Amino acid sequence: GGGGAVAGKLRSGVSIGGSLFMEDSGWKSFLVLWPVVKYLPTIHANFFQMAIAPLSFRLNSFWDKFFFCQSNVDPKVARQMFRKNWEPMSTALLGQLRSAFKPEGLFSRDGTKSYVQSLAAIRIPMLVLAGAADKQCPPSGLEKLAGMVAGCQYECLGRDTGQAEQYGHFDLIVGARARDEVWGKVLRFLEHHDR
């Protein structure tokens, strides 16, 4: 439990491309850098802003495919995301996020609190949306999360479920069709449950 007064006022919740389980995440491949990274106070994302942003969707790069399903995002929007969407990340936060790559899911930084154990205590309607082509928070982790919340509604968005295109990670927010195919679902869900 937990949440106090705020939890008592919530009528529903939505998770869009975010999970406590990231066993299948493409970020997991970057764990090999941890022995060096852990000694830095922060990781600065100037690399994304200066090097990747101008080239985004021009070279068909690993980063473009990692963050987006290219057929579903306007290249100008992708370049703006790379240019403006990065803040310094504390190494302590990155250290904590490493726990999400394990089958037990995300723990507190000191390792004493499992956020996964709190899922069973959720008593409000939840909507969990995954992108079928999301390489950062793959559908497997979101489906696992949804299965631990009683009565949770889970949807994986992509061609197989009737959308015009596949959805990557950021596409769920800024995809060319997100306004209708994603945000419409969220709005209908909230309107139905937040009366």
Short mmCIF file of C-alpha atoms in Angstrom, two decimals:
data_model
loop_
_atom_site.label_atom_id
_atom_site.label_comp_id
_atom_site.label_asym_id
_atom_site.label_seq_id
_atom_site.Cartn_x
_atom_site.Cartn_y
_atom_site.Cartn_z
CA GLY A 1 0.00 0.00 0.00
CA GLY A 2 0.97 3.53 0.65
CA GLY A 3 0.06 6.64 -1.25
CA GLY A 4 -1.86 8.22 1.60
CA ALA A 5 -4.40 10.95 0.83
CA VAL A 6 -3.55 11.12 -2.86
CA ALA A 7 -4.18 7.40 -3.40
CA GLY A 8 -7.65 7.76 -1.90
CA LYS A 9 -8.58 10.40 -4.48
CA LEU A 10 -7.40 8.53 -7.57
CA ARG A 11 -10.14 6.98 -9.67
CA SER A 12 -8.02 5.37 -12.38
CA GLY A 13 -4.47 5.13 -13.69
CA VAL A 14 -2.67 4.84 -17.01
CA SER A 15 0.81 3.55 -17.88
CA ILE A 16 2.02 4.35 -21.38
CA GLY A 17 5.13 2.44 -22.40
CA GLY A 18 6.49 2.28 -18.84
CA SER A 19 7.12 -0.81 -16.82
CA LEU A 20 8.69 -2.11 -13.64
CA PHE A 21 9.91 -5.11 -15.67
CA MET A 22 12.58 -4.55 -18.30
CA GLU A 23 14.15 -8.01 -18.66
CA ASP A 24 13.80 -7.82 -22.46
CA SER A 25 14.72 -4.14 -22.79
CA GLY A 26 17.36 -3.05 -25.27
CA TRP A 27 18.82 -0.91 -22.46
CA LYS A 28 20.00 -4.15 -20.86
CA SER A 29 22.80 -4.38 -23.44
CA PHE A 30 24.30 -1.18 -22.00
CA LEU A 31 24.91 -2.83 -18.61
CA VAL A 32 28.42 -3.70 -19.81
CA LEU A 33 29.24 0.01 -19.33
CA TRP A 34 28.23 0.01 -15.64
CA PRO A 35 31.72 -0.76 -14.23
CA VAL A 36 32.88 2.59 -15.66
CA VAL A 37 29.66 4.62 -15.46
CA LYS A 38 29.08 3.94 -11.75
CA TYR A 39 32.02 6.22 -10.88
CA LEU A 40 30.46 9.25 -12.57
CA PRO A 41 28.08 11.51 -10.63
CA THR A 42 25.83 12.06 -13.65
CA ILE A 43 25.51 11.12 -17.28
CA HIS A 44 25.05 14.12 -19.52
CA ALA A 45 23.04 13.67 -22.67
CA ASN A 46 24.85 16.29 -24.74
CA PHE A 47 25.75 13.45 -27.11
CA PHE A 48 22.08 13.08 -28.08
CA GLN A 49 21.54 16.79 -28.38
CA MET A 50 24.63 17.62 -30.39
CA ALA A 51 25.45 14.52 -32.42
CA ILE A 52 22.27 12.53 -32.91
CA ALA A 53 19.58 15.21 -33.22
CA PRO A 54 20.78 16.72 -36.53
CA LEU A 55 21.28 13.25 -38.05
CA SER A 56 18.10 11.65 -36.75
CA PHE A 57 16.06 9.91 -39.47
CA ARG A 58 18.72 10.78 -42.04
CA LEU A 59 21.05 7.80 -41.51
CA ASN A 60 18.60 5.10 -40.37
CA SER A 61 20.70 4.75 -37.21
CA PHE A 62 20.51 2.36 -34.27
CA TRP A 63 19.25 5.23 -32.11
CA ASP A 64 16.39 6.07 -34.48
CA LYS A 65 15.20 2.46 -34.36
CA PHE A 66 15.75 2.22 -30.62
CA PHE A 67 13.56 5.21 -29.77
CA PHE A 68 11.02 5.19 -32.63
CA CYS A 69 9.23 3.08 -35.20
CA GLN A 70 10.33 5.29 -38.06
CA SER A 71 7.24 4.82 -40.23
CA ASN A 72 5.11 6.25 -37.41
CA VAL A 73 7.00 9.45 -36.54
CA ASP A 74 7.61 12.66 -38.45
CA PRO A 75 11.41 13.08 -38.81
CA LYS A 76 11.17 16.70 -37.65
CA VAL A 77 9.45 15.59 -34.45
CA ALA A 78 12.14 12.93 -33.88
CA ARG A 79 14.91 15.51 -34.26
CA GLN A 80 13.13 17.81 -31.80
CA MET A 81 12.81 14.93 -29.32
CA PHE A 82 16.53 14.21 -29.53
CA ARG A 83 17.36 17.91 -29.30
CA LYS A 84 15.17 18.80 -26.31
CA ASN A 85 14.28 15.65 -24.40
CA TRP A 86 17.45 15.00 -22.41
CA GLU A 87 18.51 16.09 -18.98
CA PRO A 88 21.51 14.91 -16.96
CA MET A 89 20.75 11.53 -15.36
CA SER A 90 22.13 10.73 -11.93
CA THR A 91 24.23 7.60 -11.76
CA ALA A 92 22.35 6.67 -8.57
CA LEU A 93 19.10 6.58 -10.56
CA LEU A 94 20.72 4.48 -13.28
CA GLY A 95 22.01 2.13 -10.59
CA GLN A 96 18.49 1.70 -9.24
CA LEU A 97 17.05 1.10 -12.72
CA ARG A 98 19.42 -1.85 -13.15
CA SER A 99 17.11 -3.82 -10.81
CA ALA A 100 14.31 -3.63 -13.42
CA PHE A 101 16.37 -5.88 -15.71
CA LYS A 102 15.96 -8.76 -13.26
CA PRO A 103 12.85 -11.01 -13.20
CA GLU A 104 11.82 -9.56 -9.81
CA GLY A 105 11.42 -6.09 -11.31
CA LEU A 106 12.24 -2.61 -9.99
CA PHE A 107 13.43 -2.13 -6.40
CA SER A 108 14.23 0.97 -4.37
CA ARG A 109 17.78 2.26 -4.64
CA ASP A 110 18.81 0.61 -1.37
CA GLY A 111 17.24 -2.68 -2.52
CA THR A 112 14.82 -2.95 0.40
CA LYS A 113 11.49 -2.10 -1.29
CA SER A 114 10.05 -3.99 -4.22
CA TYR A 115 7.76 -1.74 -6.25
CA VAL A 116 6.31 -4.86 -7.85
CA GLN A 117 4.87 -6.01 -4.50
CA SER A 118 2.78 -2.83 -4.42
CA LEU A 119 0.97 -3.73 -7.66
CA ALA A 120 -1.41 -6.18 -5.95
CA ALA A 121 -2.61 -3.35 -3.68
CA ILE A 122 -3.89 -1.25 -6.60
CA ARG A 123 -7.67 -1.06 -6.37
CA ILE A 124 -8.48 1.37 -9.16
CA PRO A 125 -9.05 0.65 -12.86
CA MET A 126 -5.74 0.68 -14.75
CA LEU A 127 -4.94 0.94 -18.45
CA VAL A 128 -1.50 -0.25 -19.58
CA LEU A 129 -0.48 0.55 -23.16
CA ALA A 130 2.53 -1.01 -24.85
CA GLY A 131 4.09 -0.38 -28.24
CA ALA A 132 4.44 -3.58 -30.28
CA ALA A 133 7.85 -2.40 -31.56
CA ASP A 134 9.06 -0.75 -28.33
CA LYS A 135 12.68 -1.78 -27.79
CA GLN A 136 13.08 0.14 -24.51
CA CYS A 137 10.04 -1.10 -22.60
CA PRO A 138 8.99 -4.16 -24.61
CA PRO A 139 5.42 -5.45 -24.46
CA SER A 140 6.50 -8.50 -22.42
CA GLY A 141 7.29 -6.32 -19.39
CA LEU A 142 4.11 -4.29 -19.64
CA GLU A 143 1.99 -7.39 -20.03
CA LYS A 144 3.67 -8.87 -16.93
CA LEU A 145 2.95 -5.64 -15.00
CA ALA A 146 -0.69 -5.57 -16.15
CA GLY A 147 -1.14 -9.18 -15.07
CA MET A 148 -0.25 -8.23 -11.49
CA VAL A 149 -2.93 -5.54 -11.19
CA ALA A 150 -6.44 -6.87 -10.61
CA GLY A 151 -8.76 -6.02 -13.50
CA CYS A 152 -6.09 -4.16 -15.45
CA GLN A 153 -6.81 -3.44 -19.10
CA TYR A 154 -3.72 -4.15 -21.27
CA GLU A 155 -3.31 -3.24 -24.93
CA CYS A 156 -0.31 -3.70 -27.19
CA LEU A 157 -0.52 -1.19 -30.03
CA GLY A 158 0.63 -2.13 -33.52
CA ARG A 159 -0.54 -3.51 -36.83
CA ASP A 160 -1.59 -6.85 -35.31
CA THR A 161 -4.13 -5.06 -33.11
CA GLY A 162 -5.61 -2.79 -35.77
CA GLN A 163 -3.37 0.28 -35.75
CA ALA A 164 -2.08 1.65 -39.07
CA GLU A 165 1.59 1.33 -38.00
CA GLN A 166 3.74 -0.29 -35.37
CA TYR A 167 4.45 1.69 -32.21
CA GLY A 168 7.94 2.18 -30.75
CA HIS A 169 8.71 3.83 -27.41
CA PHE A 170 8.29 7.53 -28.13
CA ASP A 171 5.69 6.86 -30.84
CA LEU A 172 3.16 6.21 -28.09
CA ILE A 173 3.43 9.91 -27.25
CA VAL A 174 4.47 11.67 -30.48
CA GLY A 175 3.62 9.17 -33.21
CA ALA A 176 1.90 10.48 -36.34
CA ARG A 177 -1.29 8.65 -35.36
CA ALA A 178 -0.91 8.77 -31.57
CA ARG A 179 -3.53 11.47 -31.17
CA ASP A 180 -6.24 9.15 -32.43
CA GLU A 181 -4.86 5.68 -31.78
CA VAL A 182 -3.28 6.23 -28.35
CA TRP A 183 -4.57 9.41 -26.78
CA GLY A 184 -8.13 8.62 -27.85
CA LYS A 185 -7.93 5.35 -25.89
CA VAL A 186 -6.51 7.14 -22.86
CA LEU A 187 -9.16 9.87 -22.97
CA ARG A 188 -12.03 7.37 -23.32
CA PHE A 189 -10.64 5.28 -20.45
CA LEU A 190 -10.25 8.29 -18.14
CA GLU A 191 -13.66 9.72 -19.04
CA HIS A 192 -15.29 6.36 -18.36
CA HIS A 193 -13.62 5.84 -14.97
CA ASP A 194 -13.08 9.36 -13.63
CA ARG A 195 -16.67 10.41 -13.10
#
